[in-house]
XYZ file of C-alpha atoms in Angstrom:
636
model
C -13.640 -87.516 62.842
C -14.100 -84.312 62.070
C -17.201 -82.489 63.408
C -19.725 -80.456 61.312
C -20.644 -77.463 63.112
C -22.013 -75.446 60.070
C -25.595 -75.968 61.108
C -24.870 -75.409 64.814
C -26.556 -72.311 65.520
C -24.743 -71.839 69.118
C -21.603 -72.227 67.700
C -20.256 -70.116 64.530
C -17.426 -71.738 62.439
C -13.713 -70.683 63.473
C -13.457 -68.418 59.971
C -16.453 -66.595 61.049
C -15.492 -66.112 64.591
C -12.144 -64.684 63.236
C -14.100 -62.163 61.031
C -15.995 -61.202 63.785
C -13.095 -60.449 65.687
C -11.292 -58.585 63.354
C -14.388 -56.364 62.736
C -14.796 -55.859 66.265
C -11.244 -54.742 66.494
C -11.583 -52.139 63.358
C -14.858 -51.151 65.006
C -13.234 -50.214 68.675
C -11.822 -46.905 67.777
C -15.405 -45.822 66.260
C -17.363 -47.143 68.895
C -14.703 -45.840 71.793
C -14.103 -42.525 72.990
C -14.462 -39.267 71.055
C -10.769 -38.990 71.083
C -10.034 -42.123 69.766
C -8.700 -42.529 65.787
C -8.694 -44.836 63.069
C -5.766 -45.546 60.902
C -5.790 -47.286 57.586
C -2.095 -48.024 56.586
C -0.745 -46.472 59.254
C -0.149 -47.309 63.288
C -0.108 -43.386 64.228
C -3.605 -41.906 63.026
C -3.530 -38.260 63.607
C -7.318 -37.336 62.409
C -10.266 -39.315 63.302
C -10.025 -41.103 59.765
C -6.236 -41.318 58.883
C -5.807 -43.141 55.667
C -1.900 -43.764 54.303
C -2.827 -44.182 50.771
C -5.241 -43.065 47.957
C -9.015 -43.182 48.714
C -11.627 -44.091 45.963
C -15.389 -43.489 46.359
C -17.375 -44.896 43.426
C -20.528 -43.253 44.146
C -18.860 -39.967 43.440
C -17.633 -40.848 40.085
C -18.724 -38.820 37.121
C -18.493 -38.492 33.254
C -15.925 -35.930 33.146
C -13.135 -34.648 35.840
C -15.234 -32.623 38.314
C -14.280 -30.891 42.184
C -15.372 -32.553 44.875
C -17.446 -30.308 47.574
C -18.876 -30.583 51.170
C -22.729 -30.088 51.308
C -24.287 -28.307 53.976
C -25.065 -31.404 56.050
C -21.478 -32.583 55.599
C -21.735 -35.198 53.078
C -19.354 -35.293 50.001
C -20.686 -34.735 46.365
C -19.463 -33.809 42.962
C -19.381 -30.146 41.887
C -19.999 -28.862 38.762
C -17.640 -29.151 35.724
C -14.195 -28.344 36.723
C -14.315 -24.994 34.755
C -17.873 -24.298 35.189
C -18.810 -20.675 35.351
C -22.410 -20.814 36.847
C -22.882 -20.211 40.533
C -23.222 -23.277 42.590
C -26.966 -23.713 43.588
C -27.754 -23.527 47.252
C -28.987 -26.537 49.173
C -32.764 -26.667 49.785
C -33.265 -29.880 51.429
C -34.899 -29.526 54.337
C -33.299 -29.967 57.786
C -36.192 -30.099 60.111
C -39.805 -28.924 60.703
C -42.027 -28.469 63.640
C -45.912 -28.164 63.452
C -47.714 -24.659 63.541
C -51.013 -23.645 64.073
C -53.488 -23.098 61.196
C -53.638 -20.099 59.146
C -50.192 -18.772 59.897
C -49.161 -15.927 57.354
C -46.684 -13.903 58.819
C -43.151 -14.986 59.889
C -39.728 -13.082 61.272
C -36.438 -14.491 62.513
C -34.283 -13.019 65.156
C -31.172 -14.897 66.014
C -31.951 -18.465 66.983
C -35.616 -17.813 67.476
C -38.439 -18.003 64.852
C -41.839 -15.898 65.466
C -45.156 -17.029 63.694
C -48.551 -15.164 63.538
C -51.369 -16.798 63.564
C -54.785 -15.720 61.947
C -57.320 -18.503 62.745
C -56.521 -18.810 66.389
C -55.040 -15.303 66.847
C -51.846 -15.755 68.195
C -47.829 -15.293 68.420
C -45.766 -18.468 68.433
C -41.890 -18.744 69.397
C -39.567 -21.541 68.242
C -36.396 -22.679 69.171
C -33.728 -22.731 65.988
C -30.686 -23.374 67.937
C -30.983 -27.025 66.466
C -32.076 -26.144 63.082
C -32.507 -30.227 62.590
C -35.138 -30.279 65.278
C -36.966 -26.634 65.524
C -39.066 -26.553 68.961
C -42.166 -24.818 70.025
C -41.169 -22.578 73.045
C -44.503 -20.414 73.945
C -47.508 -19.393 72.048
C -48.964 -15.773 73.153
C -52.472 -15.117 72.220
C -53.758 -12.121 70.626
C -56.889 -9.915 70.917
C -56.931 -9.191 67.183
C -56.349 -10.957 64.222
C -52.739 -10.597 62.844
C -52.110 -9.526 59.330
C -48.582 -8.195 59.762
C -45.467 -8.658 62.108
C -42.031 -7.447 62.255
C -39.238 -8.303 64.717
C -35.840 -6.303 65.252
C -33.478 -5.957 68.251
C -35.444 -6.223 71.797
C -39.154 -5.582 69.983
C -41.629 -7.357 67.910
C -44.395 -5.310 66.529
C -47.630 -7.182 65.283
C -50.580 -5.193 63.368
C -54.411 -6.141 62.631
C -57.767 -4.552 62.528
C -56.817 -0.974 63.909
C -54.494 -2.555 66.547
C -50.572 -2.064 66.772
C -49.090 -4.217 69.483
C -45.623 -4.237 70.759
C -43.647 -7.042 72.600
C -40.397 -7.309 74.482
C -38.616 -10.085 72.839
C -35.359 -9.963 74.586
C -36.088 -13.238 76.335
C -37.854 -16.454 74.910
C -41.341 -15.406 76.402
C -42.742 -12.576 74.528
C -44.059 -9.879 76.711
C -46.683 -7.599 76.024
C -45.956 -3.728 76.337
C -48.708 -1.918 74.579
C -51.595 -1.887 72.319
C -52.985 1.053 70.816
C -55.362 1.952 68.442
C -54.106 3.297 65.214
C -57.311 5.046 64.013
C -57.569 2.756 60.776
C -57.322 -0.666 59.466
C -53.604 -1.430 59.253
C -52.442 -3.868 57.226
C -48.788 -4.533 57.486
C -45.624 -3.502 59.485
C -41.883 -2.940 59.382
C -39.520 -2.238 61.904
C -35.842 -0.221 61.758
C -34.031 0.250 64.951
C -36.876 1.637 67.227
C -39.479 2.832 64.773
C -42.244 0.743 63.308
C -43.535 1.608 59.595
C -47.210 0.857 59.502
C -49.411 0.888 56.239
C -52.988 2.137 57.225
C -55.478 1.257 54.543
C -58.259 3.167 55.914
C -56.355 6.693 55.318
C -54.172 5.286 52.611
C -51.357 6.867 54.886
C -47.880 5.425 55.873
C -47.416 5.930 59.777
C -44.194 5.939 61.918
C -44.273 5.182 65.459
C -41.783 5.068 68.198
C -41.759 1.513 69.636
C -38.744 2.040 71.950
C -40.644 2.194 75.351
C -38.376 2.663 77.460
C -40.614 3.888 80.198
C -42.953 0.958 81.932
C -46.449 1.513 80.964
C -45.724 3.901 77.931
C -47.276 3.880 74.768
C -46.065 3.911 71.019
C -45.740 7.568 69.794
C -46.900 8.716 66.535
C -44.110 10.581 64.896
C -45.508 11.387 61.470
C -47.788 10.246 58.609
C -47.592 10.609 55.234
C -49.835 9.950 52.342
C -49.511 7.467 49.580
C -52.118 8.928 47.099
C -53.142 5.267 46.851
C -54.058 2.111 48.424
C -51.196 0.535 49.939
C -50.494 -2.926 51.397
C -46.970 -4.127 52.108
C -43.978 -2.300 53.703
C -40.369 -2.926 53.893
C -37.615 -0.841 55.733
C -33.958 -0.414 55.427
C -32.371 2.213 57.430
C -34.368 5.509 56.942
C -35.606 4.181 53.525
C -39.076 2.777 53.579
C -40.824 1.181 50.858
C -44.471 0.677 50.173
C -46.554 -1.492 47.775
C -49.620 0.508 46.397
C -52.693 0.018 44.724
C -54.755 2.757 42.369
C -57.136 -0.048 41.326
C -57.049 -3.666 40.576
C -54.432 -3.571 37.982
C -52.518 -0.362 38.698
C -49.632 -1.480 41.411
C -46.337 0.371 42.006
C -43.776 0.534 44.233
C -43.227 3.792 46.429
C -40.159 4.950 48.297
C -40.363 7.713 51.252
C -37.178 9.078 53.369
C -37.473 9.164 56.971
C -33.788 10.899 57.646
C -35.993 13.360 59.710
C -38.773 10.708 61.196
C -41.088 13.920 62.116
C -40.643 15.063 58.322
C -40.967 12.217 55.824
C -40.405 12.879 52.408
C -41.774 11.045 49.333
C -38.866 10.211 46.861
C -39.398 7.857 43.962
C -42.227 5.525 42.522
C -42.118 2.987 39.928
C -44.579 0.978 38.622
C -44.969 -2.553 39.626
C -46.224 -6.035 38.424
C -50.195 -6.605 39.009
C -51.060 -8.380 42.322
C -47.707 -7.372 43.874
C -47.919 -8.764 47.199
C -44.372 -8.865 49.075
C -41.124 -6.733 49.132
C -37.762 -6.594 50.480
C -35.390 -3.769 50.861
C -31.321 -4.248 50.518
C -28.958 -1.495 50.522
C -29.596 -0.757 46.850
C -32.052 -3.142 45.507
C -35.807 -3.769 46.047
C -37.120 -7.145 45.413
C -41.222 -7.149 44.719
C -42.646 -10.610 44.100
C -46.725 -10.764 42.747
C -49.773 -12.855 42.687
C -49.285 -13.183 39.092
C -45.810 -14.853 39.176
C -43.244 -12.428 38.886
C -39.879 -11.499 40.538
C -39.056 -7.961 40.035
C -35.972 -6.265 40.820
C -35.287 -2.665 41.109
C -32.313 -0.834 41.608
C -33.149 2.013 44.343
C -29.161 3.308 44.925
C -30.948 6.578 44.041
C -34.326 6.457 45.832
C -35.385 9.554 43.983
C -34.856 7.621 40.879
C -35.802 3.809 41.010
C -35.168 1.749 37.720
C -36.373 -1.499 37.129
C -33.506 -3.865 36.183
C -34.599 -7.134 35.681
C -37.660 -9.546 36.081
C -38.028 -13.511 36.155
C -41.598 -15.641 35.754
C -41.865 -17.778 38.677
C -44.650 -20.191 37.780
C -46.183 -20.102 41.209
C -48.260 -17.464 42.932
C -45.800 -15.519 44.989
C -46.431 -14.706 48.537
C -43.144 -13.608 50.034
C -39.655 -13.079 49.352
C -36.312 -12.968 51.305
C -33.090 -11.919 50.183
C -29.449 -12.713 51.569
C -25.837 -12.794 50.075
C -27.110 -12.072 46.068
C -29.651 -14.644 46.654
C -33.508 -14.226 46.288
C -35.511 -17.004 47.866
C -39.311 -16.733 46.998
C -42.353 -18.885 48.181
C -45.905 -19.274 47.180
C -48.602 -21.305 46.272
C -49.262 -24.003 43.281
C -49.809 -27.713 43.741
C -48.102 -28.612 40.473
C -44.844 -26.716 41.165
C -42.096 -26.310 43.594
C -43.067 -23.929 45.723
C -39.236 -22.430 46.872
C -37.546 -21.046 44.526
C -33.840 -19.790 44.541
C -32.849 -17.274 42.288
C -29.566 -15.650 41.496
C -29.259 -11.833 41.697
C -25.607 -11.470 41.092
C -25.871 -10.974 37.251
C -26.440 -7.707 35.800
C -29.602 -8.851 34.144
C -32.500 -10.678 35.096
C -32.774 -13.099 38.118
C -31.808 -16.780 37.072
C -33.366 -19.460 38.866
C -30.801 -21.750 40.731
C -32.586 -24.147 42.843
C -35.997 -25.220 44.160
C -37.851 -27.329 46.493
C -41.731 -28.357 46.954
C -42.796 -26.949 50.602
C -46.358 -27.340 49.763
C -48.491 -24.220 50.117
C -45.962 -21.656 51.444
C -46.946 -18.542 52.828
C -43.819 -16.954 54.472
C -40.080 -17.183 54.178
C -37.280 -15.516 55.975
C -33.336 -15.814 56.261
C -30.777 -14.822 58.651
C -27.327 -15.570 58.467
C -26.970 -19.143 57.320
C -30.431 -20.000 58.125
C -33.434 -20.130 56.185
C -36.906 -20.740 57.403
C -40.459 -21.394 55.691
C -44.021 -21.596 57.013
C -46.509 -23.729 55.000
C -50.325 -24.507 55.514
C -53.503 -25.771 54.214
C -55.610 -24.808 51.238
C -59.025 -26.298 51.049
C -57.727 -29.031 53.537
C -54.915 -29.705 51.147
C -50.889 -29.375 52.864
C -49.871 -29.085 56.044
C -49.444 -26.833 58.565
C -45.713 -26.643 59.290
C -42.649 -24.685 59.845
C -39.336 -25.874 58.093
C -35.923 -25.238 58.364
C -32.887 -25.129 55.685
C -29.269 -24.348 55.605
C -28.961 -23.008 51.969
C -25.549 -21.730 51.753
C -23.604 -23.494 48.590
C -21.480 -26.335 49.118
C -17.958 -25.532 50.177
C -14.870 -26.558 48.306
C -12.592 -29.115 49.667
C -8.532 -28.584 49.825
C -5.789 -30.553 51.286
C -3.481 -29.376 53.583
C 0.281 -30.081 53.460
C -0.047 -33.195 55.709
C -2.812 -34.636 53.514
C -5.661 -33.668 55.867
C -9.038 -32.517 53.989
C -10.614 -29.286 54.997
C -13.592 -27.528 53.668
C -13.356 -23.820 52.787
C -15.552 -21.352 50.533
C -15.454 -21.647 46.860
C -12.803 -19.047 45.781
C -14.177 -16.331 43.624
C -12.922 -14.793 40.733
C -12.021 -10.597 40.809
C -10.617 -8.002 39.049
C -9.329 -4.529 39.951
C -8.042 -2.246 37.249
C -5.604 -4.654 35.657
C -5.313 -7.054 38.496
C -7.020 -10.297 38.346
C -7.178 -12.642 41.329
C -8.777 -15.932 42.497
C -9.860 -16.208 46.083
C -7.895 -13.279 47.211
C -4.780 -15.069 46.280
C -1.808 -13.911 44.237
C -3.053 -11.322 41.739
C -1.880 -11.567 37.955
C -1.290 -8.376 36.096
C -3.139 -8.363 32.822
C -1.364 -7.144 29.677
C -2.111 -3.568 28.882
C -1.180 -3.082 25.342
C -4.884 -3.818 24.467
C -7.249 -1.007 23.450
C -8.153 0.781 26.814
C -6.760 -2.254 28.647
C -4.879 0.446 30.551
C -7.582 3.601 30.167
C -5.586 4.950 26.905
C -7.205 3.770 23.494
C -4.939 2.582 20.853
C -7.145 3.151 17.935
C -10.732 4.496 17.343
C -13.436 3.468 20.066
C -16.849 3.138 18.705
C -20.319 2.839 20.368
C -22.675 2.613 17.524
C -26.236 3.672 18.904
C -25.054 2.967 22.646
C -24.882 5.214 25.447
C -21.484 6.043 27.489
C -22.756 6.300 31.114
C -20.860 7.888 33.504
C -21.628 6.710 37.009
C -21.209 3.482 38.584
C -23.717 0.589 39.193
C -27.006 0.905 37.026
C -27.588 4.690 36.865
C -28.449 5.910 33.222
C -28.810 9.475 34.209
C -25.422 10.771 33.149
C -23.851 9.975 29.979
C -23.045 10.950 26.355
C -24.885 9.290 23.604
C -25.586 10.005 19.677
C -29.392 10.563 18.653
C -31.106 10.644 15.443
C -34.621 9.679 13.428
C -34.425 6.414 14.566
C -33.322 7.211 17.928
C -35.106 10.453 19.209
C -33.927 12.453 22.485
C -36.988 14.171 24.183
C -39.107 13.086 21.003
C -36.393 15.066 18.861
C -34.429 13.741 16.032
C -31.295 15.520 17.102
C -28.705 14.022 14.585
C -25.872 14.628 16.520
C -24.339 13.792 20.104
C -26.263 14.441 23.338
C -24.377 14.963 26.654
C -26.943 14.652 29.533
C -26.667 14.735 33.283
C -29.226 13.943 36.310
C -28.894 17.756 37.641
C -27.895 19.189 34.353
C -24.116 19.625 33.335
C -21.357 21.943 32.331
C -18.608 22.187 29.720
C -15.493 24.036 30.834
C -11.737 23.838 30.464
C -8.814 22.750 32.491
C -5.262 23.950 32.444
C -2.289 23.062 34.969
C -5.093 21.432 37.118
C -7.645 24.814 37.538
C -11.298 23.844 36.029
C -12.903 26.760 34.945
C -16.970 26.629 33.557
C -17.713 27.943 30.132
C -21.032 26.882 29.919
C -23.662 25.367 32.405
C -27.323 23.924 32.193
C -30.022 22.290 34.438
C -32.355 19.576 34.369
C -35.145 21.891 33.616
C -33.165 23.171 30.394
C -32.118 26.722 31.531
C -28.792 27.609 30.357
C -25.859 29.578 31.831
C -22.843 31.301 30.284
C -20.148 31.253 33.093
C -20.151 29.592 36.667
C -23.459 30.623 37.963
C -26.507 28.449 38.199
C -28.977 29.194 35.544
C -32.271 31.047 36.898
C -33.790 31.898 33.462
C -33.663 30.270 30.086
C -30.437 31.849 29.082
C -28.624 33.488 32.280
C -25.417 35.410 31.606
C -22.739 35.806 34.118
C -20.790 38.601 32.400
C -20.715 40.609 29.786
C -22.791 40.260 26.704
C -21.309 41.371 23.075
C -23.180 40.896 20.064
C -21.112 40.515 16.879
C -22.125 41.738 13.314
C -22.040 39.040 10.638
C -19.220 39.326 8.774
C -16.415 41.906 9.221
C -17.224 44.598 7.141
C -20.362 47.040 6.740
C -23.098 47.375 4.268
C -22.734 50.471 2.023
C -25.760 52.205 0.573
C -25.107 53.663 -2.619
C -28.787 53.860 -4.108
C -32.145 54.949 -2.811
C -34.626 52.088 -1.709
C -31.879 49.631 -1.381
C -33.035 46.348 0.048
C -30.504 44.790 2.546
C -31.046 41.219 3.580
C -30.911 40.541 7.762
C -31.413 36.622 7.914
C -29.943 35.565 11.273
C -27.871 38.953 11.908
C -28.172 40.626 15.307
C -26.252 43.595 14.208
C -26.369 45.425 10.969
C -23.547 47.732 10.472
C -24.260 50.446 7.553
C -22.540 53.512 6.115
C -23.745 55.612 3.463
C -22.487 57.921 0.917
C -25.250 60.730 0.870
C -24.758 63.493 3.538
C -28.550 64.197 3.294
C -29.598 60.846 3.860
C -33.139 61.455 2.125
C -32.074 60.185 -0.855
C -30.348 57.163 0.984
C -33.651 54.853 2.533
C -32.784 51.308 3.780
C -35.428 48.805 3.060
C -34.878 45.747 5.558
C -35.173 42.162 4.454
C -37.237 39.745 7.039
C -35.952 38.289 10.144
C -35.000 34.592 10.594
C -37.377 34.004 13.507
C -39.775 35.581 15.584
C -38.195 37.144 18.795
C -35.343 37.978 16.772
C -33.702 41.397 18.027
C -31.460 43.914 15.239
C -29.083 46.810 16.016
C -29.067 48.873 12.930
C -26.041 51.007 13.587
C -24.130 53.734 11.204
C -20.492 53.296 11.197
C -19.636 55.606 8.832
C -17.738 58.913 9.663
C -19.820 61.213 7.476
C -22.523 59.708 5.405
C -26.694 59.409 6.581
C -29.252 57.433 5.867
C -33.090 57.136 6.324
C -35.297 54.261 7.568
C -38.997 55.100 7.069
C -42.190 54.110 9.106
C -44.523 52.348 7.013
C -41.893 50.923 4.682
C -41.973 47.170 3.808
C -42.023 45.117 6.940
C -41.244 48.177 8.990
C -43.203 49.726 11.784
C -41.667 52.571 13.834
C -42.359 55.544 15.936
C -41.679 58.107 13.048
C -39.356 58.265 10.363
C -35.663 58.136 11.629
C -32.330 59.705 9.918
C -29.165 58.017 11.212
C -26.133 60.091 11.051
C -22.703 58.775 12.321
C -22.809 56.759 15.597
C -26.503 56.617 15.420
C -28.477 53.339 16.297
C -31.680 51.665 16.341
C -33.025 48.648 18.053
C -35.674 46.745 16.208
C -37.751 43.714 16.980
C -39.017 41.182 14.322
C -42.258 39.640 15.530
C -42.957 37.103 12.436
C -43.833 39.475 9.733
C -42.527 43.126 10.405
C -39.606 44.890 12.211
C -40.903 47.020 15.677
C -39.135 49.887 16.905
C -37.559 49.036 20.288
C -35.476 51.995 20.892
C -33.646 54.900 18.673
C -30.345 56.685 19.686
C -29.256 59.619 18.487
C -25.424 60.239 19.355
C-alpha cells in the first residue's frame, strides 16, 4: 500500500526534494567563491552570468523601441526614445545619509570628505564619504564663533563669522586649528583659490584678500589687499584670479560684481551687472557665473569677458533658492518649499535659459556641493519641521550599454554628436563629411545671404560687442535712426585694404568715437596721420562777371574764383550761407590777371577790413551759423 506523506512535516515529497536539490545546484555558483561563474545553456561560462541564447526582461518593456542603459546604482532601465534629442536627466536618488548637527548652513567637499559648519552649536564637522552609501562622521571640532561662511581648498579650510577668520589644516581627517584673527569688521562669507582667501566684510563693504598658506608654525593670515564694493555685500566665489561678489544697494537692488586679482596687492574692479532681488548664492566656472535668489530664480551670466558680463538666461525655480553648485554643464540648486522638490538639476548646455531635467525632495535644504561624480546636500529643520541630515548622490547620467564581439554586455558613456566644420561624428567614431554644395556649407555663399533685422557677430561664444547690423527708425543705434549698416567693435575698429597678404589701415576708430585717418590710434575727434587736402566742389572755378555777384557756398570747403576785372572794385563777391556752424571756407583767386573784392559788412560777412584778392591770393573764413568770420588773409 502506498503511503501518503503529503501531510508529514518531517518528510517532503520526492518531487519537492528533487526541486530543492536542483535549486541548490543552481545556487551553488552564486553562493560560492567570487571566482565561480554561472552558465545558462553553456557548460563553460566566461562571465559571472553567461547566457547562451536570448534574454527577456519583461519589466523593461515599453511602448516603443528604446536603448537600454545602466543607472548609477547598477540597475538596468530603458532609456529615452531611440532617437531622442534631450539630454538624459541625472539620477537624483539618495545613496546614503547621516545625521548632522542642528542649524548646519555651510557645506564644502574635498576629495572623499565633506565639511559642515554648524551655527547653533558652533562646530566644524568632518564626514567620511569613501563609501557614499554609508557616510560617517569622523570628527567634530568646536569653534569659538558662530560660522557664516566656509571654504576648503587643498590643505586649508577657512571659516568666517562675527569678526573672525579661522584657518585649519585639513591635510588629515582631523582638522588642526592653525590661526584665528580679528578682521576688524563683521565678515559674512569666504572663498578660497589656492592659498588666497577672499572674505566679504559687511561692516566696511570691502572685499579682503588674505594669504592663508601659513608655512611657518605660529604664523597668522596676512592681509594682501582690500577693495571697496561701493555697496553692501554678501556671498563670494572665486575662480583662479577672478572673484565674484553679490552686492546689494538696498532691499531691491542687487548686483554681481567681478574683480581681478591677477596682482594680489592691486585688485582691479572689472564688471558689474544687475542680479535678481534677494540673490543669495553664486558659483563661478571658467566662463559662467550662476546666481540663485531667495525670490526663486537661477540666473546665468557669461563672464568670458569679466569687464562686460552678459546675462544669457534665467529659470524660475519654484523654491526659495539658497545654494547652487555647477559641474559638467549641470547646475544643482537647493532651497526650501514645503510643497515642492527642493533639489533641482538644470541643464546648462543649451544656448538659452537653463532647462529643468530632474528633481528630488530633500526637505529644507541649505547647502549643496559637487565633486567629480559625487553630490552632497545638507538639510535641516524649520519651525520644528524637517531633519538635520547630510545626503549623498551620484548624479551622473545613466551609461549606455553595448555588446562586445563575444556577446558580453559593457557600459560606456552615452555617445555625443559633434560637428567640426563639415565633419560630423558620433562619440568620436569615424567622421562623415557633409555635402558642401549648400549655401555657406563650405564657407562660400552660392546665393545672396540675408540677415533681416539681425546682427552678424564676429566673436565666439555669447559676446555681442563686435559685429555688423542694419539700424533704422525701428531699430535705433545709440538712440539714432541710422537707416543703414553699422559696423561696431568692443574697442573700436578699422577699415583697410589687403593686397597680396599685406594689410593697410585707411581709417580707424576708437570706442569713444574718435576717428583717425591712417593707422595711428585716434587721440582727438579727427586725427589725421598724413597730409590733408581740401578739394573744391566740382572741377571748375566760379567766374565773377558782374559787381555784387552772389556765389552759393553750401557745403564747400574750397571756393575757387576768377574775375574779368583788373581793378577789382567793380567785381565785389557776395557769399551765400554756410551749411553748418563751424564750417571753414578757403576763398581763392585762381585767375591769372583778374581781381575781385570782398567787403567787410557786406551781407553775412565780418572781416578785419575790405580785401582785394589778386591772382594767387587767399582768404580763410569760419561760418558761425549766421556770419562768415575772417580767420586769415594771404596776399601772395
